[in-house]
Short mmCIF file of C-alpha atoms and ligand atoms in Angstrom, two decimals:
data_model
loop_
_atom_site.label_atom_id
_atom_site.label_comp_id
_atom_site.label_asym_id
_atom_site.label_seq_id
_atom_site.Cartn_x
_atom_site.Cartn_y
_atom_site.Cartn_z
CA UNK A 237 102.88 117.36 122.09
CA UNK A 238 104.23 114.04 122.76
CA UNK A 239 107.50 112.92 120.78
CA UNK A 240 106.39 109.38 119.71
CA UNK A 241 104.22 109.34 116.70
CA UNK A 242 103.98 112.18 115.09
CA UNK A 243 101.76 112.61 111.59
CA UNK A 244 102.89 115.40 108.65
CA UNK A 245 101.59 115.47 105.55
CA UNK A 246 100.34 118.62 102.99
CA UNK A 247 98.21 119.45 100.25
CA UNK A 248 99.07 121.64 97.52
CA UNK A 249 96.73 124.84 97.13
CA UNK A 250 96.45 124.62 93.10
CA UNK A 251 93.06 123.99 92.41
CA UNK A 252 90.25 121.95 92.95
CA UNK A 253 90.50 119.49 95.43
CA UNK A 254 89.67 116.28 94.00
CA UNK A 255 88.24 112.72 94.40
CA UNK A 256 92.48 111.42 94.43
CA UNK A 257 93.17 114.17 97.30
CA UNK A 258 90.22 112.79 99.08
CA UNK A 259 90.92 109.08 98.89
CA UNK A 260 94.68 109.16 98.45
CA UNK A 261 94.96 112.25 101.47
CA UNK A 262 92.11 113.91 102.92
CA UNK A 263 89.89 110.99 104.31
CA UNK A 264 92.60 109.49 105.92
CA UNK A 265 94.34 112.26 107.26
CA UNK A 266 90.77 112.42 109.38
CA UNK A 267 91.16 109.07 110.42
CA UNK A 268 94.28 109.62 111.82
CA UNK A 269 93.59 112.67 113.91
CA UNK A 270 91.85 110.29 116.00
CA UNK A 271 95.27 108.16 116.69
CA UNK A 272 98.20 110.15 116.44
CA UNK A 273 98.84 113.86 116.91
CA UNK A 274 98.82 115.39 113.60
CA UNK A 275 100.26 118.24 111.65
CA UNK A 276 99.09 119.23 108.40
CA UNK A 277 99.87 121.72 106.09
CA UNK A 278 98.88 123.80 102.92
CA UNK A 279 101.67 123.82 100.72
CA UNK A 280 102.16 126.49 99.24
CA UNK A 281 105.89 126.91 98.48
CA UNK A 282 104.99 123.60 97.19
CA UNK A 283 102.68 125.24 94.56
CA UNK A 284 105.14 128.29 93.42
CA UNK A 285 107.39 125.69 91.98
CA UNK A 286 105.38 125.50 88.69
CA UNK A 287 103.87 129.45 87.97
CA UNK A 288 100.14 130.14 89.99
CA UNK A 289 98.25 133.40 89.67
CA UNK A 290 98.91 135.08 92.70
CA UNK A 291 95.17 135.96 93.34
CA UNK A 292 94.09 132.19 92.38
CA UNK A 293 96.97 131.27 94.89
CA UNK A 294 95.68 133.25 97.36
CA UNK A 295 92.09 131.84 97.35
CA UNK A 296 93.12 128.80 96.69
CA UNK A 297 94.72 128.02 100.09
CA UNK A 298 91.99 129.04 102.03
CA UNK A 299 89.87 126.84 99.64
CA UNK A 300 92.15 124.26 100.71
CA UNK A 301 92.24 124.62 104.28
CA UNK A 302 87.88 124.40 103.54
CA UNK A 303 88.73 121.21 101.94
CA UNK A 304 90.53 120.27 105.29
CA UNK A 305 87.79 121.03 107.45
CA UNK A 306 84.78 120.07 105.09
CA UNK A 307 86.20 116.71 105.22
CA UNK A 308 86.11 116.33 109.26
CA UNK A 309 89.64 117.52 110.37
CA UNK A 310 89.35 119.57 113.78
CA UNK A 311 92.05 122.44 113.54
CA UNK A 312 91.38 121.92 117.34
CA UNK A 313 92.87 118.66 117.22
CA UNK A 314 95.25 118.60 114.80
CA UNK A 315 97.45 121.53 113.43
CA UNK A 316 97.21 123.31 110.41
CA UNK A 317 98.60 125.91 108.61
CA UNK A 318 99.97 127.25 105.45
CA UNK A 319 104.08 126.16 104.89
CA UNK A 320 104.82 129.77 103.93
CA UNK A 321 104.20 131.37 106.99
CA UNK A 322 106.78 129.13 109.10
CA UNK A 323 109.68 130.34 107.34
CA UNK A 324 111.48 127.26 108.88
CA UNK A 325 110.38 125.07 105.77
CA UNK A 326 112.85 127.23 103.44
CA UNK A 327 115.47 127.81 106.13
CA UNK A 328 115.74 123.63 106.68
CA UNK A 329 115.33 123.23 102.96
CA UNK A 330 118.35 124.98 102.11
CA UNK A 331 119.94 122.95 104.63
CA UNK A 332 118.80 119.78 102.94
CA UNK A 333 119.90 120.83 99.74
CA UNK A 334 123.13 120.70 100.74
CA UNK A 335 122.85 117.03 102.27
CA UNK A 336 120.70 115.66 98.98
CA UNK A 337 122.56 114.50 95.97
CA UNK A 338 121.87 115.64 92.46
CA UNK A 339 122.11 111.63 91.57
CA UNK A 340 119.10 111.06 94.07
CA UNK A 341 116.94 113.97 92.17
CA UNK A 342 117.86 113.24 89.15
CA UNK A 343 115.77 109.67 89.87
CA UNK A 344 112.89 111.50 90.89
CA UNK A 345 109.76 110.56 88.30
CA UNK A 346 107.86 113.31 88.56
CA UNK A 347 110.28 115.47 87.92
CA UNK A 348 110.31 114.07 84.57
CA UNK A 349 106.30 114.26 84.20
CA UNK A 350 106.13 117.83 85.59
CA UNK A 351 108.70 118.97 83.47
CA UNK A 352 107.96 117.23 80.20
CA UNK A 353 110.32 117.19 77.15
CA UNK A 354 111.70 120.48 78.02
CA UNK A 355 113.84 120.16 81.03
CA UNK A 356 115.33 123.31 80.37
CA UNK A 357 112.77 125.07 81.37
CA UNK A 358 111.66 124.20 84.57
CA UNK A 359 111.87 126.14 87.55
CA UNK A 360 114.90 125.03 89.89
CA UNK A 361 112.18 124.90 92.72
CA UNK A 362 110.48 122.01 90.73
CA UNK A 363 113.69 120.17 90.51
CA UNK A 364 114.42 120.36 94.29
CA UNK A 365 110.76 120.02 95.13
CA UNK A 366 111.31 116.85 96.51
CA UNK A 367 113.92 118.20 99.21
CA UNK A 368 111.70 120.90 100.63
CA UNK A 369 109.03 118.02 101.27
CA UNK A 370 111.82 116.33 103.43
CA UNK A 371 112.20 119.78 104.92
CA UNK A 372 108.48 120.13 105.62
CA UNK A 373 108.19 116.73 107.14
CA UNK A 374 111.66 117.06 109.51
CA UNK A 375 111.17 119.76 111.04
CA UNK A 376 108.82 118.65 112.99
CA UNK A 377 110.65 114.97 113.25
CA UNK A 378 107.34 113.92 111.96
CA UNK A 379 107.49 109.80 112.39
CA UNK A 380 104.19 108.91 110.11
CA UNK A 381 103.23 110.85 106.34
CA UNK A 382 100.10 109.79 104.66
CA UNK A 383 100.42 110.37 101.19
CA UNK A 384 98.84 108.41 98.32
CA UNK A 385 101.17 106.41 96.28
CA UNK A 386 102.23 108.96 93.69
CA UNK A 387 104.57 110.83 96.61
CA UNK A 388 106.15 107.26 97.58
CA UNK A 389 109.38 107.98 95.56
CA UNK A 390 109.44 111.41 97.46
CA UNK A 391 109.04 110.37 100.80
CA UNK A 392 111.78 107.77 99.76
CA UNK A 393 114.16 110.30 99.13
CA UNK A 394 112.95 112.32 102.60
CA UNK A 395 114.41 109.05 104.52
CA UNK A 396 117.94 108.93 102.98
CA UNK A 397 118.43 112.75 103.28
CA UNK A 398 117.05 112.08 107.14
CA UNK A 399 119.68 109.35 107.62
CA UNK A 400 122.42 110.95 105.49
CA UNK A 401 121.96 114.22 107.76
CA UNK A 402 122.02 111.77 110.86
CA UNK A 403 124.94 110.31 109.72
CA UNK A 404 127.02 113.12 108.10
CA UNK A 405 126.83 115.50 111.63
CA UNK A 406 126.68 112.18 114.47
CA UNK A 407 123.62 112.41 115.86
CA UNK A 408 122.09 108.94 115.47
CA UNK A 409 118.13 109.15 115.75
CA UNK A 410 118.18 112.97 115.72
CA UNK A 411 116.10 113.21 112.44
CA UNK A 412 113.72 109.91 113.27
CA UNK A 413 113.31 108.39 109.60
CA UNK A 414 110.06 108.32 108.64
CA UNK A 415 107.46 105.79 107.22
CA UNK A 416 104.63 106.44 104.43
CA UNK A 417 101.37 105.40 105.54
CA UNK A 418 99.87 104.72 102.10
CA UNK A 419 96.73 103.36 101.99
CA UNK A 420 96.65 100.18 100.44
CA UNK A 421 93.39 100.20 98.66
CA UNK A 422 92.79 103.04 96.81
CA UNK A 423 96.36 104.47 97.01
CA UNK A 424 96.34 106.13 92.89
CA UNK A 425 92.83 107.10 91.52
CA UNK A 426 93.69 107.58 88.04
CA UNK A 427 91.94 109.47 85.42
CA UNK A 428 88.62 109.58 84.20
CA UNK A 429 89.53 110.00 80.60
CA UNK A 430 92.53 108.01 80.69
CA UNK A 431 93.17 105.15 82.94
CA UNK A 432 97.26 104.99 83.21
CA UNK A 433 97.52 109.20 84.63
CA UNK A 434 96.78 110.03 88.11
CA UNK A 435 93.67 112.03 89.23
CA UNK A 436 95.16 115.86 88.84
CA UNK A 437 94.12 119.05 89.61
CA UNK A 438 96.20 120.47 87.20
CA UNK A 439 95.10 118.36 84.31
CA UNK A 440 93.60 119.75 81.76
CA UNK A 441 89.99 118.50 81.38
CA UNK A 442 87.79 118.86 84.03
CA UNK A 443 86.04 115.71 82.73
CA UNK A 444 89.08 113.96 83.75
CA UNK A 445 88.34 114.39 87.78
CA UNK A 446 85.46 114.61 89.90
CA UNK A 447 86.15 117.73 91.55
CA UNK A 448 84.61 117.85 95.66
CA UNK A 449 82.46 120.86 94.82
CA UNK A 450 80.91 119.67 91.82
CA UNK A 451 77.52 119.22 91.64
CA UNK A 452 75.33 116.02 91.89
CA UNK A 453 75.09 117.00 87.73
CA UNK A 454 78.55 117.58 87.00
CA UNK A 455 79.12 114.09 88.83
CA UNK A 456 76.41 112.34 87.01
CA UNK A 457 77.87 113.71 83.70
CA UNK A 458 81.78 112.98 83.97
CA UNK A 459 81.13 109.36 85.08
CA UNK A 460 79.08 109.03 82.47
CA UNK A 461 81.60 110.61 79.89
CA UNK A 462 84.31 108.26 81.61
CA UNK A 463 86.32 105.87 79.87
CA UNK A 464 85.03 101.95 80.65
CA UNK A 465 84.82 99.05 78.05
CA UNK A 466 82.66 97.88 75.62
CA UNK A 467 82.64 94.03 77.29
CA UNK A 468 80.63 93.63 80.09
CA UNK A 469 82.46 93.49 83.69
CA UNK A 470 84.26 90.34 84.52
CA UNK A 471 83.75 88.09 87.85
CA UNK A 472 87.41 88.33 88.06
CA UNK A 473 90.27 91.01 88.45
CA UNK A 474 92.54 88.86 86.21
CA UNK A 475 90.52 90.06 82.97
CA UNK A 476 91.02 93.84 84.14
CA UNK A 477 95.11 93.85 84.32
CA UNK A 478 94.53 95.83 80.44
CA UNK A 479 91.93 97.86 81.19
CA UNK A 480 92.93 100.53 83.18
CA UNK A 481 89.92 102.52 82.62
CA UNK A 482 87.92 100.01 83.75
CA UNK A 483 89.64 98.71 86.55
CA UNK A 484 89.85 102.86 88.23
CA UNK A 485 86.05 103.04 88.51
CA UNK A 486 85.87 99.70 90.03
CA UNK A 487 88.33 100.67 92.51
CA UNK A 488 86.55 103.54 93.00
CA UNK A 489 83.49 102.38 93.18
CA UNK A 490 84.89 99.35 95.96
CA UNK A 491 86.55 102.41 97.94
CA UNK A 492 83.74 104.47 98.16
CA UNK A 493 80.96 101.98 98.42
CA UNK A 494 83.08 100.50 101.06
CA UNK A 495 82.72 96.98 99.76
CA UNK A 496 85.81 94.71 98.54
CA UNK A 497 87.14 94.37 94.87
CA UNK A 498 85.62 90.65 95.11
CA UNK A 499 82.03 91.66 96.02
CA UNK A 500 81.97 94.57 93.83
CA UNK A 501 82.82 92.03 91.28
CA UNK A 502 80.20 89.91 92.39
CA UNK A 503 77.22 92.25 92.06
CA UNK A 504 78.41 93.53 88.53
CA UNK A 505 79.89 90.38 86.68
CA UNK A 506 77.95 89.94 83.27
CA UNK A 507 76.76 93.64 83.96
CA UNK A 508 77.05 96.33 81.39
CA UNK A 509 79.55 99.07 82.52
CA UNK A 510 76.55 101.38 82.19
CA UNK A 511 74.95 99.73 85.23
CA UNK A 512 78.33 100.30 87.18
CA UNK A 513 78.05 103.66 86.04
CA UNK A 514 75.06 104.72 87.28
CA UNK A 515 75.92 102.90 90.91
CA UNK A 516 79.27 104.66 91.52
CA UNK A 517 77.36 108.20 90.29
CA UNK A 518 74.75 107.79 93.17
CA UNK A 519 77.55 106.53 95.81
CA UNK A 520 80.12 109.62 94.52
CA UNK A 521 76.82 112.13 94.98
CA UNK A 522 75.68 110.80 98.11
CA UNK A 523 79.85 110.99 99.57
CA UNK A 524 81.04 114.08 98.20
CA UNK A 525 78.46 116.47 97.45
CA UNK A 526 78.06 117.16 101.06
CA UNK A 527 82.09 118.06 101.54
CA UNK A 528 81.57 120.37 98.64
CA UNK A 529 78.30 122.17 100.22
CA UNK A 530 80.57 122.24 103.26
CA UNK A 531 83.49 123.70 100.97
CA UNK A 532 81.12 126.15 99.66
CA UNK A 533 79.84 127.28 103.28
CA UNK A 534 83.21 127.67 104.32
CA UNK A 535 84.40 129.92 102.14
CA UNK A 536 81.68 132.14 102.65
CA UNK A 537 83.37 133.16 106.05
CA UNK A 538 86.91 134.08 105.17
CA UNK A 539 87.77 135.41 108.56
CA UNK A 540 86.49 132.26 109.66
CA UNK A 541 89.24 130.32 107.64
CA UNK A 542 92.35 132.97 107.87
CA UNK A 543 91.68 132.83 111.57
CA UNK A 544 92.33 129.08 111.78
CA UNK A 545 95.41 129.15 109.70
CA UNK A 546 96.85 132.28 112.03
CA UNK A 547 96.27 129.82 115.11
CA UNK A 548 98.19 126.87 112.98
CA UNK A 549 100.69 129.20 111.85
CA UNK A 550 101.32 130.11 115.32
CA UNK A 551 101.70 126.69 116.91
CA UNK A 552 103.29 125.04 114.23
CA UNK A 553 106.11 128.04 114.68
CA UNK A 554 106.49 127.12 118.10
CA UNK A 555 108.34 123.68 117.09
CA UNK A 556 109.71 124.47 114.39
CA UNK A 557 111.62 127.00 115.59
CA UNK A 558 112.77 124.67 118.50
CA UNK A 559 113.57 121.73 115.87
CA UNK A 560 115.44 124.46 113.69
CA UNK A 561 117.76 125.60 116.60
CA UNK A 562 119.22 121.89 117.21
CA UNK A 563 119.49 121.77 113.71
CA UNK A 564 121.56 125.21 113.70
CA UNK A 565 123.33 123.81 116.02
CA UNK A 566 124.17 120.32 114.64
CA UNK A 567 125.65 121.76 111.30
CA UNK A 568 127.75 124.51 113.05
CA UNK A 569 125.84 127.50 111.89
CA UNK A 570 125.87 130.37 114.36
N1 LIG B 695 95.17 110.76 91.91
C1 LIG B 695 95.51 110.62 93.17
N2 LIG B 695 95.30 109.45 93.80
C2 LIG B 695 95.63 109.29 95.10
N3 LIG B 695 96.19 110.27 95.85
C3 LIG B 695 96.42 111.45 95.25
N4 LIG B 695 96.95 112.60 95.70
C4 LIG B 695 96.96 113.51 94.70
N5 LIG B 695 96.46 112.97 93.59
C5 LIG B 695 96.11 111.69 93.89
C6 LIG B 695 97.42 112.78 97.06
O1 LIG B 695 96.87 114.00 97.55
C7 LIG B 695 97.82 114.62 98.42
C8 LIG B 695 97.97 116.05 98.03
O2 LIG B 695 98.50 116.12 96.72
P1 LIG B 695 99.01 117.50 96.21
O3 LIG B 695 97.87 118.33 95.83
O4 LIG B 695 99.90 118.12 97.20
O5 LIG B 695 99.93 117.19 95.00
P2 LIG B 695 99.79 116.24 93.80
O6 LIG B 695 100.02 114.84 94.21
O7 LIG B 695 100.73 116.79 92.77
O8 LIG B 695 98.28 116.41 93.37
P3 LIG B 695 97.70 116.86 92.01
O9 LIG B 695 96.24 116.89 92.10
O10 LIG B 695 98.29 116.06 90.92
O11 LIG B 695 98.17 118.36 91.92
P4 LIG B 695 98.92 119.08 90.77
O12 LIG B 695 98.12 118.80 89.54
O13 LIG B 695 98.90 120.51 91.17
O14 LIG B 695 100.30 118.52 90.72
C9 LIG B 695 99.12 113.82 98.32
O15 LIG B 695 99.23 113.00 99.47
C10 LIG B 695 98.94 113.01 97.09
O16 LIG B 695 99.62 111.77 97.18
#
């Protein structure tokens, strides 16, 4: 695999995959198989951090690696596999931990949303979260992560520990620092129900996502039920800086119809957000009921699925464990 560009990015196995995974992740993590040589991975050390069922854990990742595949990635192409079964991840995270600062987690926003008022509480894991992801993304000396714009902050921290670690033991360039490739369109497709949260899986109400195995129905309904305004839709972006309801289904509606914010505006200025409505429910069904049929045929062939992620597991290994060794070797340990 050649050194230059490398891709890394994951997806967490704790629930449905959604319309936010898809734009902010999935779709372009397809796109870039066709550039760069990519690695990606079902995270599900990742996921243990806040408490999962372990059967629902379990069937989630191979519903996630369906998501992966339903969505056009070729485990041919690219590499992927599930983060627990390269036992590198927690070897180099422990590592990390003890280059990372507690002042440079202790600015980490989601922390604070994930663990609410009660601090206390939380699992360690979700505190240092953010320094396994640096893990998972050097060691491979990944040079390129897609993530949507939620897991900026994160990937932030993943290039100080990078240089810090470069820096502390010598070895300019060893860990290459690397960038975000964030899409700049749709980069945060917030709620359906309310406009200023992300698109989550682990939200609540199901009303507040478009899941990718819904049904044309389910679609129809939830962007129907969706928060909009009672004014009809503006010719200009200006009037939508307050609304942020209004302003995600526009943006989603632009990202999936494939036209720009400006001619989306065009067609519905003066329009009743009922009209818009109806629109973005026929481009959603048309886009991403066929990924969830796809999900759905997927999982009927477990083998199918387990045998993919053994083949990722293996190659992914392979340089890791050569990564790992330098690293070994770098920080003295024997
Ligand atoms: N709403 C979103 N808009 C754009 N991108 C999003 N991503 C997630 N939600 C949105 C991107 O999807 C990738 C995988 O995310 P993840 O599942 O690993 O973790 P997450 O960001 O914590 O996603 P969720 O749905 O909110 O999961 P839970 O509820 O379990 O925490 C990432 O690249 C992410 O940016």
């Amino acid at each position: 695999m050649s050194k230059k560009k490398l891709v890394f990015s994951g997806v967490q196995p704790t629930g449905n995959l959604h319309l936010g995974n898809y734009l902010g992740a999935l779709r372009n993590f397809v796109k870039l198989q066709k550039e760069m040589n990519c690695i990606y991975c079902v995270v599900d050390l990742h996921a243990i951090t806040t408490f999962q069922n372990p059967d629902n854990l379990r069937k989630n990742v191979l519903e996630t690696v369906a998501g992966f595949i339903a969505t056009g990635l070729n485990p041919n192409k690219s590499i992927l596999f599930n983060q627990s079964s390269v036992s590198g991840h927690a070897e180099l995270a422990w590592i990390l931990n003890c280059v990372s600062r507690i002042g440079w987690l202790n600015r980490m926003t989601q922390f604070k949303d994930k663990a609410g008022s009660d601090k206390e509480k939380a699992s360690v894991g979700l505190y240092i979260y953010p320094n396994l992801m640096a893990a998972d993304i050097l060691l491979y000396k990944a040079t390129h992560v897609p993530v949507g714009a939620d897991q900026k902050q994160h990937l932030e921290l993943s290039r100080d520990i990078a240089q810090k670690f470069n820096n502390d033991f010598k070895c300019k360039d060893f860990f290459p620092i690397p960038e975000p490739l964030i899409s700049k369109k749709v980069s945060r497709v917030m709620s359906l129900r309310d406009g200023t949260k992300k698109m989550s899986k682990s939200e609540e109400s199901d009303y507040s996502r478009i899941n990718l195995k819904d049904s044309s129905d389910d679609i129809i309904k939830k962007v129907k039920k969706a928060k909009s305004d009672s004014e009809q839709i503006p010719d200009n972006l200006k009037s939508l800086e307050q609304k942020p309801e209004a302003m995600n289904l526009i943006n989603i509606y632009s990202e999936i119809s494939k036209n720009s914010l400006d001619e989306v505006l065009k067609e519905m200025s003066g329009k009743e957000y009922s009209y818009l409505k109806k629109k973005l429910a026929e481009v959603l069904i048309s886009e991403i009921t066929p990924v969830g049929k796809e999900i759905k045929k997927l999982l009927g062939d477990r083998s199918h699925l387990e045998q993919i992620l053994k083949k990722g597991n293996e190659k992914a290994n392979i340089i890791a464990e050569e990564n790992l060794k330098n690293v070994r070797e770098k920080v003295g340990l024997i």
